[in-house]
XYZ file of C-alpha atoms in Angstrom:
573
model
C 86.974 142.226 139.166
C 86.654 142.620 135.265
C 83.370 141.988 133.690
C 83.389 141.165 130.197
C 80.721 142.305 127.958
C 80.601 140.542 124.103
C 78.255 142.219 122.203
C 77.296 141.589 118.311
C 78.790 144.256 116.223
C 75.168 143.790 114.236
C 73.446 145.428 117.045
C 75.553 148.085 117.390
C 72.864 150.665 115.508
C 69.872 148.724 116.607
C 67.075 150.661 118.700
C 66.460 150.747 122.574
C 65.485 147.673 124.238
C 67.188 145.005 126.528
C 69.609 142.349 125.797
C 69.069 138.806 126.231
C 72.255 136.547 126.105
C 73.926 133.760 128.461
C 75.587 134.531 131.435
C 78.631 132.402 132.127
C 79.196 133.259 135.775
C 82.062 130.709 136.007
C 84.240 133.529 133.648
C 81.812 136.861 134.606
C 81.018 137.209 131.224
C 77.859 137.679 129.309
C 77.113 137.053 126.009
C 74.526 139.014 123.937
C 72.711 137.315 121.451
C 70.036 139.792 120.989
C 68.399 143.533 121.443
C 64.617 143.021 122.165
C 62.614 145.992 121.117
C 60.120 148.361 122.949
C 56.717 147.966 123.007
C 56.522 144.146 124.887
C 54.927 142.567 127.674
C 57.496 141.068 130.121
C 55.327 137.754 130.455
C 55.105 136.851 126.761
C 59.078 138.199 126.881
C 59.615 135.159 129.758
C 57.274 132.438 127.924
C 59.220 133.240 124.763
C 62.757 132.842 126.486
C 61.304 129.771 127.949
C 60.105 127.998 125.075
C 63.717 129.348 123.302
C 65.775 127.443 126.338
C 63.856 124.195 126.201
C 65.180 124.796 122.041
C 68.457 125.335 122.450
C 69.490 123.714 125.817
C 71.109 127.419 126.443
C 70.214 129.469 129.389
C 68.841 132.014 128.052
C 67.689 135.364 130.177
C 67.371 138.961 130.149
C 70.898 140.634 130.996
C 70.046 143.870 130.901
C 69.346 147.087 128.966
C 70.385 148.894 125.817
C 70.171 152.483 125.151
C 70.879 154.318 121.259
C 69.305 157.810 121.241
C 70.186 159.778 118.798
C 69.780 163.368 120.498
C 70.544 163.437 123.620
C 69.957 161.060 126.970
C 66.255 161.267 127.886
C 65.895 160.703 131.713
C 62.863 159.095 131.727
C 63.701 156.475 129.278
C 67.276 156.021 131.461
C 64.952 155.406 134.653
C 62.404 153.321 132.972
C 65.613 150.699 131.889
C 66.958 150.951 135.629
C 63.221 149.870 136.771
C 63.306 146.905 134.133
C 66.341 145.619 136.494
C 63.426 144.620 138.913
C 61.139 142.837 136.305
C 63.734 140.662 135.017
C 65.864 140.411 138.236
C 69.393 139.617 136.583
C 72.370 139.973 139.007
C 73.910 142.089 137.544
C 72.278 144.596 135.307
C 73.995 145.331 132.618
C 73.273 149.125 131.288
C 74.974 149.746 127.737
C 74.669 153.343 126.040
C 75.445 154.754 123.016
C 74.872 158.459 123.507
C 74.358 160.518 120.206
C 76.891 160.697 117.239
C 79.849 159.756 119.634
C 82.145 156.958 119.235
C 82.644 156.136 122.975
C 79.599 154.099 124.695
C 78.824 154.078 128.336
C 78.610 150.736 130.253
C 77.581 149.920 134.031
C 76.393 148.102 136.367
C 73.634 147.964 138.676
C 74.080 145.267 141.821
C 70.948 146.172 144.034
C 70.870 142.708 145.924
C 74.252 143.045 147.087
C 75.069 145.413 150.389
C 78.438 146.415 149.273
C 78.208 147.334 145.715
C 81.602 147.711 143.772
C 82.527 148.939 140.677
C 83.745 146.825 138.258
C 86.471 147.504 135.331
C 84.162 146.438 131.879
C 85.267 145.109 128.974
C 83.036 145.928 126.104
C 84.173 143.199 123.451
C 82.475 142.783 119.841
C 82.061 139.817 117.645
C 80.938 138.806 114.484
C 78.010 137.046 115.172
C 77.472 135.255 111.564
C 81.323 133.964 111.894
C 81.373 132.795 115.492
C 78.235 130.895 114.834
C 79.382 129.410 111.715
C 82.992 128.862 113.153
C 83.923 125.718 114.820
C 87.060 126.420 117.431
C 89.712 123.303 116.880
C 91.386 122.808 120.229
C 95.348 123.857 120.088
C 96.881 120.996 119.287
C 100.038 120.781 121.775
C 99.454 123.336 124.303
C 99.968 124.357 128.005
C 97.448 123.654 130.914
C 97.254 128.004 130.955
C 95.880 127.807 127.045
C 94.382 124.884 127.480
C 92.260 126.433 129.627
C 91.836 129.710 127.546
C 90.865 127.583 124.949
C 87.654 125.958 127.249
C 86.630 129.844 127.834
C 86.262 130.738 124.321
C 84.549 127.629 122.887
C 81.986 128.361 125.731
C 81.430 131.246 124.464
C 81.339 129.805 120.308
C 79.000 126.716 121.502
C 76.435 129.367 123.183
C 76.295 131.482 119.788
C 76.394 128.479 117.813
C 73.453 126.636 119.906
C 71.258 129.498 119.701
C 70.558 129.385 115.773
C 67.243 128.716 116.510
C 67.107 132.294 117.810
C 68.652 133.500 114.590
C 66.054 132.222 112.466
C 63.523 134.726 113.795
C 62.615 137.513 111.175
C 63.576 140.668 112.553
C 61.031 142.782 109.862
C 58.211 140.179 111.538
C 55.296 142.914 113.017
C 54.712 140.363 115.987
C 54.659 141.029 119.958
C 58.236 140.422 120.331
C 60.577 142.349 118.115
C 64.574 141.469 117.936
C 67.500 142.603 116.102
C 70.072 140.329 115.624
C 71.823 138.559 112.611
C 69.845 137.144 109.859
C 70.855 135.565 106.299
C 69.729 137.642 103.590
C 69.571 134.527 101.202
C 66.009 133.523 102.051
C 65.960 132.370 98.238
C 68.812 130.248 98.364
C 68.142 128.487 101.691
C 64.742 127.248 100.132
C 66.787 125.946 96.755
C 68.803 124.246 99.554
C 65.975 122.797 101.124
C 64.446 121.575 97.926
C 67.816 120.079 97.264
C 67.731 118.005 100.340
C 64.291 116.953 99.626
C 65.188 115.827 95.840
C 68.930 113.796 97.220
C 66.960 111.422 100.175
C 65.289 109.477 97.197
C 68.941 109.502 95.373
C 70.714 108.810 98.270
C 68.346 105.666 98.866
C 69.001 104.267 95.364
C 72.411 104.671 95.706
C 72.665 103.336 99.134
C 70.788 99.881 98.258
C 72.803 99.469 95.088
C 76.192 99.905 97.162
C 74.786 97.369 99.321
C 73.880 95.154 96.998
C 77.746 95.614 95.443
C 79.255 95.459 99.426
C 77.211 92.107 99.211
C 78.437 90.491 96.777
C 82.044 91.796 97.394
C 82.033 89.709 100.625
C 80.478 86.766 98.874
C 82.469 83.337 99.357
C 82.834 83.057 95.673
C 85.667 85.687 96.362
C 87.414 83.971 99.282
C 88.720 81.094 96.777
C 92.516 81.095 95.991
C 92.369 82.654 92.630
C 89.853 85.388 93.411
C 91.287 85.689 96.875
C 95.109 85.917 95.743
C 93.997 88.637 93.032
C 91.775 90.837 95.370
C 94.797 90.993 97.621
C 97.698 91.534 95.141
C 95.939 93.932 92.214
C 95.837 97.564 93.941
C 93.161 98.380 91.295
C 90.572 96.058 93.752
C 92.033 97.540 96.299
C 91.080 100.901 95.515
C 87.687 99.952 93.978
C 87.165 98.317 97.530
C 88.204 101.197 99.696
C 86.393 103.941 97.126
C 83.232 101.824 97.466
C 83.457 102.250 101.330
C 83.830 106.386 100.406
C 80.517 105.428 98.595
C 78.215 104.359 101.375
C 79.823 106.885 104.164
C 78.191 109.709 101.490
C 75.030 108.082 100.893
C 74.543 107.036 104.479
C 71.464 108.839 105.833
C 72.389 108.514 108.675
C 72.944 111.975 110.262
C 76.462 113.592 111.050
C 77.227 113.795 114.953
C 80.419 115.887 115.655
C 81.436 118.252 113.380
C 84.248 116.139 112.252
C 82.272 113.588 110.759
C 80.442 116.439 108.988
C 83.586 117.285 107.712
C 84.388 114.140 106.748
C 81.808 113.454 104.748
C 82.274 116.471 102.624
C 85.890 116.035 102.269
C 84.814 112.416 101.050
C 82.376 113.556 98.462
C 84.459 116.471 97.289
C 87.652 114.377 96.882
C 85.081 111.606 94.725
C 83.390 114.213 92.401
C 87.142 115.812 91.901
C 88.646 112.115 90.779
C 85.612 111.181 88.742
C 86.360 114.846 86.836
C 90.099 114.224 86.976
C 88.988 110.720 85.063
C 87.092 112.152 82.794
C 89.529 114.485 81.521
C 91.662 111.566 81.489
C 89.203 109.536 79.076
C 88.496 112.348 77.040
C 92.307 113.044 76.195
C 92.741 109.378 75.460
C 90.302 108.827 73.155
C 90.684 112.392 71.311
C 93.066 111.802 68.233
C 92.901 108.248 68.515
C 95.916 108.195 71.257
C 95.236 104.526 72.187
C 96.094 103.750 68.647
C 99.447 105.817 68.938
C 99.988 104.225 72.454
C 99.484 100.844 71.334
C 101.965 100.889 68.410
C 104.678 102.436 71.218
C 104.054 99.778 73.529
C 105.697 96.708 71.666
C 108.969 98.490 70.133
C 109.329 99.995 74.232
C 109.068 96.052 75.378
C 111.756 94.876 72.549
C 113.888 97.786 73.537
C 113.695 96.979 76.879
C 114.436 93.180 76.103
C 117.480 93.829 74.150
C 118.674 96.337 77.050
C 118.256 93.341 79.541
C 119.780 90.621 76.626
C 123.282 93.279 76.427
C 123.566 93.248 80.373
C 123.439 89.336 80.861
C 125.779 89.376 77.704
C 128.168 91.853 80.193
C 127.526 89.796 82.870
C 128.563 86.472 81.169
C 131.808 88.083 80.490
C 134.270 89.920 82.570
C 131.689 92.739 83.915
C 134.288 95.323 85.547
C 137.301 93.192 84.613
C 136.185 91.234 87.706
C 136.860 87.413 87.747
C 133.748 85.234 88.260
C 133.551 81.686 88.346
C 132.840 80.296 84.835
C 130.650 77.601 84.695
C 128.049 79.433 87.224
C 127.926 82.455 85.066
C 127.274 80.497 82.343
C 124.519 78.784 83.622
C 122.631 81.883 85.579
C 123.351 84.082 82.037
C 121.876 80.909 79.888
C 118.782 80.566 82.571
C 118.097 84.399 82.862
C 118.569 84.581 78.928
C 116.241 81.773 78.636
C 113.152 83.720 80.399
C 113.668 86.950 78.419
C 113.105 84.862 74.923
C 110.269 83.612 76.704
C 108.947 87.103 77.958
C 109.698 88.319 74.477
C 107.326 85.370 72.801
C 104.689 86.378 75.263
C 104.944 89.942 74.146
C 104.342 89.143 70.626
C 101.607 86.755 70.823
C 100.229 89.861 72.820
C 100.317 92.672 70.152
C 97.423 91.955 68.383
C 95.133 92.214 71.261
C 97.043 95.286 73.095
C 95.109 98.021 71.369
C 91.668 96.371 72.764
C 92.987 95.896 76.140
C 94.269 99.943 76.782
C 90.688 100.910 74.878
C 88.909 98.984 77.357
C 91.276 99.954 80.512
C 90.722 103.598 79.357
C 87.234 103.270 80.049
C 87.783 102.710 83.650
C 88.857 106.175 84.116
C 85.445 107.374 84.389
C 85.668 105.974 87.360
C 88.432 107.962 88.762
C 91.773 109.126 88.623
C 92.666 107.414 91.094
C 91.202 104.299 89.189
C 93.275 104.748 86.313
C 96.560 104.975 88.377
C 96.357 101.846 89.956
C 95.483 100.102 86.540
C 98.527 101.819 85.400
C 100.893 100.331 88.334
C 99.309 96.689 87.678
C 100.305 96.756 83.930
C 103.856 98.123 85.112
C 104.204 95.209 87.350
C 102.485 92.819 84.227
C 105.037 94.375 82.075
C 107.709 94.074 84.236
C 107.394 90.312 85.599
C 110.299 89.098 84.295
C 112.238 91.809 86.203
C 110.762 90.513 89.217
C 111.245 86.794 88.827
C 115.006 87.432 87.770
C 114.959 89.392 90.991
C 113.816 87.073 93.400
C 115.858 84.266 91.913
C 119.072 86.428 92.292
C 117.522 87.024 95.861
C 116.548 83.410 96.806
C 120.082 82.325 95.758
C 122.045 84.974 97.339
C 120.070 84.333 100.526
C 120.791 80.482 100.788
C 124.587 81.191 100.381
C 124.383 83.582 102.905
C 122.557 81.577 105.662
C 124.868 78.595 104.729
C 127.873 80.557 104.862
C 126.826 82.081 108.677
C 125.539 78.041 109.655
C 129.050 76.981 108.386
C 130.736 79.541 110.319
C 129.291 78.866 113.597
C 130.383 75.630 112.947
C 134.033 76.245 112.614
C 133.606 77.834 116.032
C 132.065 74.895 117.477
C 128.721 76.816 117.784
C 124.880 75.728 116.886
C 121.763 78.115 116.216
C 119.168 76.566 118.783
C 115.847 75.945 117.069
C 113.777 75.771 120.296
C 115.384 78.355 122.357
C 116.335 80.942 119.452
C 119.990 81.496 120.374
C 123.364 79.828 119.581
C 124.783 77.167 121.524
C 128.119 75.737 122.089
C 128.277 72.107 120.144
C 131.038 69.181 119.606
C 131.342 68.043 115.934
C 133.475 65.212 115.062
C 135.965 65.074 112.213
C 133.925 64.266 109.014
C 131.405 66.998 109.922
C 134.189 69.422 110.196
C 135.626 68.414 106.721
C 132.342 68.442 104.995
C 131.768 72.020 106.679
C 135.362 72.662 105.348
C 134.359 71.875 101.589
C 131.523 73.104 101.634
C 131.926 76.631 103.208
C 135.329 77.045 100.490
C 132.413 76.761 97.427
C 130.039 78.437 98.928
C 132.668 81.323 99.414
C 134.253 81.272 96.141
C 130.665 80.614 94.607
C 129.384 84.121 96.394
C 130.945 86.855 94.665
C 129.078 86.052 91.487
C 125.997 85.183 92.772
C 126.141 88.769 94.456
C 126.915 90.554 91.071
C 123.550 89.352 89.604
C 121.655 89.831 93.035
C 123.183 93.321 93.106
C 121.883 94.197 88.926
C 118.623 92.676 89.420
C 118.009 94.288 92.772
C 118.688 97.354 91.561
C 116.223 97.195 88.376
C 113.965 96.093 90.558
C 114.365 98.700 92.642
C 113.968 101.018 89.639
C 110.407 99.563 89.317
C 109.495 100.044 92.776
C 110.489 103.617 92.963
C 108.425 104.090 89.851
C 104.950 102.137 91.502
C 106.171 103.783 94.986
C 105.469 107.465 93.216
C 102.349 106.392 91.342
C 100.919 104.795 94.820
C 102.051 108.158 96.636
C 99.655 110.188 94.026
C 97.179 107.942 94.755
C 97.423 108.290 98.398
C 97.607 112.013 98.274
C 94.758 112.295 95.922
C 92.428 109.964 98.147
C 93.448 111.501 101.714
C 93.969 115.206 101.043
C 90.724 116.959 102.767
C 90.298 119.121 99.724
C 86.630 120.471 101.020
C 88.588 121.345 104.309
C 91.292 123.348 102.283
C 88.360 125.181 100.096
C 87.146 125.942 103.107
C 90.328 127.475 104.516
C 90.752 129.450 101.348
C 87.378 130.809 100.620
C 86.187 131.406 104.442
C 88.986 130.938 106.746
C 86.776 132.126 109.863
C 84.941 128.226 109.326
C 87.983 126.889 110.541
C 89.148 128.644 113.995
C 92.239 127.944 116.042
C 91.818 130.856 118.485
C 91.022 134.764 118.960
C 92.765 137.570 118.973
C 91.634 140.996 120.023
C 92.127 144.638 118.610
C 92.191 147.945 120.582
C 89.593 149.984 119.432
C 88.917 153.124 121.701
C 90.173 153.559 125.084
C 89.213 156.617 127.677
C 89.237 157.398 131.350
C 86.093 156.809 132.616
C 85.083 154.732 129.520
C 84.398 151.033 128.937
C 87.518 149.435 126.755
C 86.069 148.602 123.512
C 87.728 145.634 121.955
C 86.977 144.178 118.608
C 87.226 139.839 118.648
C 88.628 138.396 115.619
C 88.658 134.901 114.419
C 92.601 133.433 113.624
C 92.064 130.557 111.168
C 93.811 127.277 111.236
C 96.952 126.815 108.976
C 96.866 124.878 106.070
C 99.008 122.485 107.595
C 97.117 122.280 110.811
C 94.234 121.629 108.329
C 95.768 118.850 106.770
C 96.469 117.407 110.206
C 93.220 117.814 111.458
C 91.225 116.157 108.481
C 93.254 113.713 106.752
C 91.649 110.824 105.382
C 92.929 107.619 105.789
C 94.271 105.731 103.041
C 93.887 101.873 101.914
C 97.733 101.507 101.808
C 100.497 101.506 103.931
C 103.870 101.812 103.037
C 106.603 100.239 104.954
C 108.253 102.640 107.722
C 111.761 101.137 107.339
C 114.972 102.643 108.704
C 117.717 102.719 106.671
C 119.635 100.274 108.488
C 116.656 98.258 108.295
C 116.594 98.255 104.784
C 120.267 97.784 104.013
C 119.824 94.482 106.526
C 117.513 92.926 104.271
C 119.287 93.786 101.079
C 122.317 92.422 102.581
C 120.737 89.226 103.737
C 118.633 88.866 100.665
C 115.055 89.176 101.808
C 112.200 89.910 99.809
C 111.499 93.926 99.236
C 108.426 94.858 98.011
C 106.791 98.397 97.350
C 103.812 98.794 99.212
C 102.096 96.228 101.657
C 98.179 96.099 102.327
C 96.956 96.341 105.760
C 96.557 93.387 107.226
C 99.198 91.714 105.271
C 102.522 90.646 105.835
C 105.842 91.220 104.287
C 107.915 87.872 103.451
């Protein structure tokens, strides 16, 4: 049977005394958490490990001794720690000796209630204790039942160092009856700053909690449920994001106290990722306004529209022609190029009765950066989609067009095959259609057919400008996204102090000998960045549509609706 000893590298030069630790029978290992120092009186040495169990919900006890002499063994102090054994009445004792200058320590065993007492290989292991109590051990993620169950062993042994901070917090300089050596924080200085910090953010954090709530309030008013309001809350992604930063908002200032040391870790990835968009923003701001680059912006804005206009004015002029040296049917092109060319003078009007208020409009809109990054983003994708209406419109004409020629065509196909789509049922039937039907069918299906091929051409330009747009909202949306769900505090973490985040152990040979206790040293393997990621991602007020490919050339064949982002809750057309 192997016995497995982890003891704090800390204590490893402390004085004589016994160690106190948990003893997890279930893997016959103990855990020291402590070296408890000569002088002491065993009963105020069981009140205080009493008083320290009801504390920490740990079971707490004696294991046994711990000798560091530096000259050589004494053989009264050896027999006066094999008499503690019978004070303390741990099964088993646990003797642990480091014997003068040498590098090798002895470790045994003493079993004197059993009647057949064997010798047992030991396993001396050392830990950090400062990094296995501030380490929290992620279970693997897709693992076997064997390291699944390694897994269970070790964050026994993290949740007993981790529970027993309480212990921790004694001052091992304190001149008292009980004397232990153990880890302690040197910054006494900073943990009262921290403490005063605390103390100063509860009356913040109430402020800001009952002005969120008064903000949540009105948000869910029924002034907001009306069309208008209602039609623009869902539509604009800047509410969108102001709504789901606003919930970011009152998880921080939330006093109510972190369970699990996810939510913990939640919260600080929240605030982290809000202070770094609010400095992002201001950067922003201050880069706008420097120079007087609103001005410059402004004054770019209206010859960019024109150009844009006149682009869009040459390709209906192409398309009215012979685009391709492709034959189209005349007197439709001619209409959908007069119609299309119709909506760009009127887009160009609206431009120009714009300009003299443009250079307001971005001043104000830059101010919203202070707000975010994130903010400013989504401001800029609704003035892309503003700007680009008439894209849109031309788009889902071309689309609405192309889509009843294409459902007539199929209806007037199953009807040459004496077929019917059944309404109720939702399948096709077999049907008998009399002679005018079928010539009306006839006539109709021949323009529809002959009608298609330029109907297609303009579905086909306009989808793909649209298309252009989409890709362009589609990337500023995906910045957004990663900015808002990327658990930066979580990644700081992993960079600065890897040991915070643990995915497992590993162990490192450092002194083997006949006759000797293997001494192994237990080191902390962090989580990868990715597994990070994983692990803390926060979710995201968007969700973009998960369509195949096939999927997505079906609807551009058939000429459905394709838009570049859909809220949750909502669905697509």
């Amino acid at each position: 049977m192997v016995l497995k000893v982890f003891f704090p590298s800390c204590c490893s030069s402390a004085d004589s005394g016994v160690v106190i630790g948990r003893w997890l029978s279930e893997q016959s290992s103990a855990v020291v958490l402590a070296v408890l120092h000569f002088p002491f009186i065993p009963l105020q040495v069981k009140h205080y490990l009493g008083e320290l169990q009801r504390a920490t919900k740990v079971k707490v006890s004696v294991l046994g001794s711990w000798s560091n002499s530096k000259q050589e063994k004494e053989e009264r102090l050896s027999e006066f720690l094999e008499d503690l054994g019978t004070i303390f009445c741990h099964e088993p004792w646990i003797q642990i000796s480091k014997e003068g200058d040498s590098k090798f320590w002895s470790c045994s065993t003493l079993q004197k209630n059993s009647n057949n007492p064997k010798e047992e290989e030991i396993i001396l292991v050392y830990y950090d204790q400062r990094k296995v109590m501030l380490s929290h051990l992620h279970p693997p993620l897709h693992t076997a039942d064997g390291r699944a169950e390694d897994a269970s062993r070790l964050s026994a042994i993290f949740d007993t160092v981790a529970r027993s901070r309480v212990l921790f917090l004694t001052d091992r300089y304190d001149e008292g009856p009980i004397r232990l050596t153990h880890w302690q924080s040197e910054g006494v200085e900073a943990s009262i700053l921290v403490e005063l910090l605390k103390q100063a953010s509860v009356p913040a954090c109430l402020l800001l909690t009952g002005l969120l709530s008064l903000l949540s309030g009105i948000c869910r008013s029924r002034v907001l449920k009306f069309w208008p309001l209602s039609f623009l809350w869902s539509k604009l992604s800047t509410c969108e994001q102001l709504g789901h930063r606003l919930q970011h908002l009152q998880v921080v200032s939330s006093n109510r106290k972190a369970q699990t040391q996810t939510q913990l870790m939640r919260k600080a990835n929240i605030f982290v990722s809000l202070l770094i968009d609010v400095a992002l923003g201001m950067l922003l701001m201050s880069w706008l306004y420097r120079k007087n680059r609103i001005g410059h912006l402004a004054d770019t804005l209206i010859p960019v529209a024109d150009h844009v206009a006149e682009e869009l004015q040459d390709l209906l002029q192409w398309l009215m022609g012979a685009p391709a040296g492709l034959k189209m049917n005349r007197a439709l092109d001619q209409v959908l190029g007069r119609f299309f060319l119709y909506h760009i003078h009127l887009w160009i009007s609206y431009i120009h009765l714009m300009s003299p208020f443009i250079e307001m409009i971005l001043w104000y809109v830059g101010l919203s950066a202070c707000l975010g990054l994130t903010v400013a983003l989504c401001i800029l994708s609704d003035i892309i989609a503003l700007l680009t209406f008439h894209i849109y419109c031309f788009y889902v004409y071309g689309a609405r067009l192309y889509c009843l020629k294409i459902y007539g065509l199929s209806s007037l196909w199953r009807l040459f095959r004496g077929k019917k789509w059944n309404v109720l049922r939702e399948r096709v039937d077999s049907c008998s259609y009399d002679l005018d039907q079928l010539f009306i069918g006839t006539l109709l299906f021949t323009i529809l057919l002959f009608l298609l091929p330029t109907t297609a051409l303009y579905y086909l330009v306009f989808t793909l400008l649209r298309l252009l747009v989409v890709i362009v909202q589609g990337l500023i949306h995906l910045l957004v996204d990663l900015i808002d769900s990327l658990p930066l505090y979580s990644l700081i973490l992993r960079l600065c102090r890897p040991y915070r985040l643990a995915a497992g152990v590993k162990f490192r040979v450092l002194e083997q000998q006949d006759g000797k206790p293997l001494r192994l040293l237990m080191q902390i393997n962090p989580l990868s960045y990715g597994a990070v990621v994983q692990t803390y991602r926060l979710p995201t007020y968007s969700c973009y549509p998960r369509d195949s490919w096939a999927s997505l050339c079906k609807k551009l064949f058939l000429g459905e609706l394709i838009y570049p982002w859909k809220h949750k809750g909502e669905k697509q057309d």
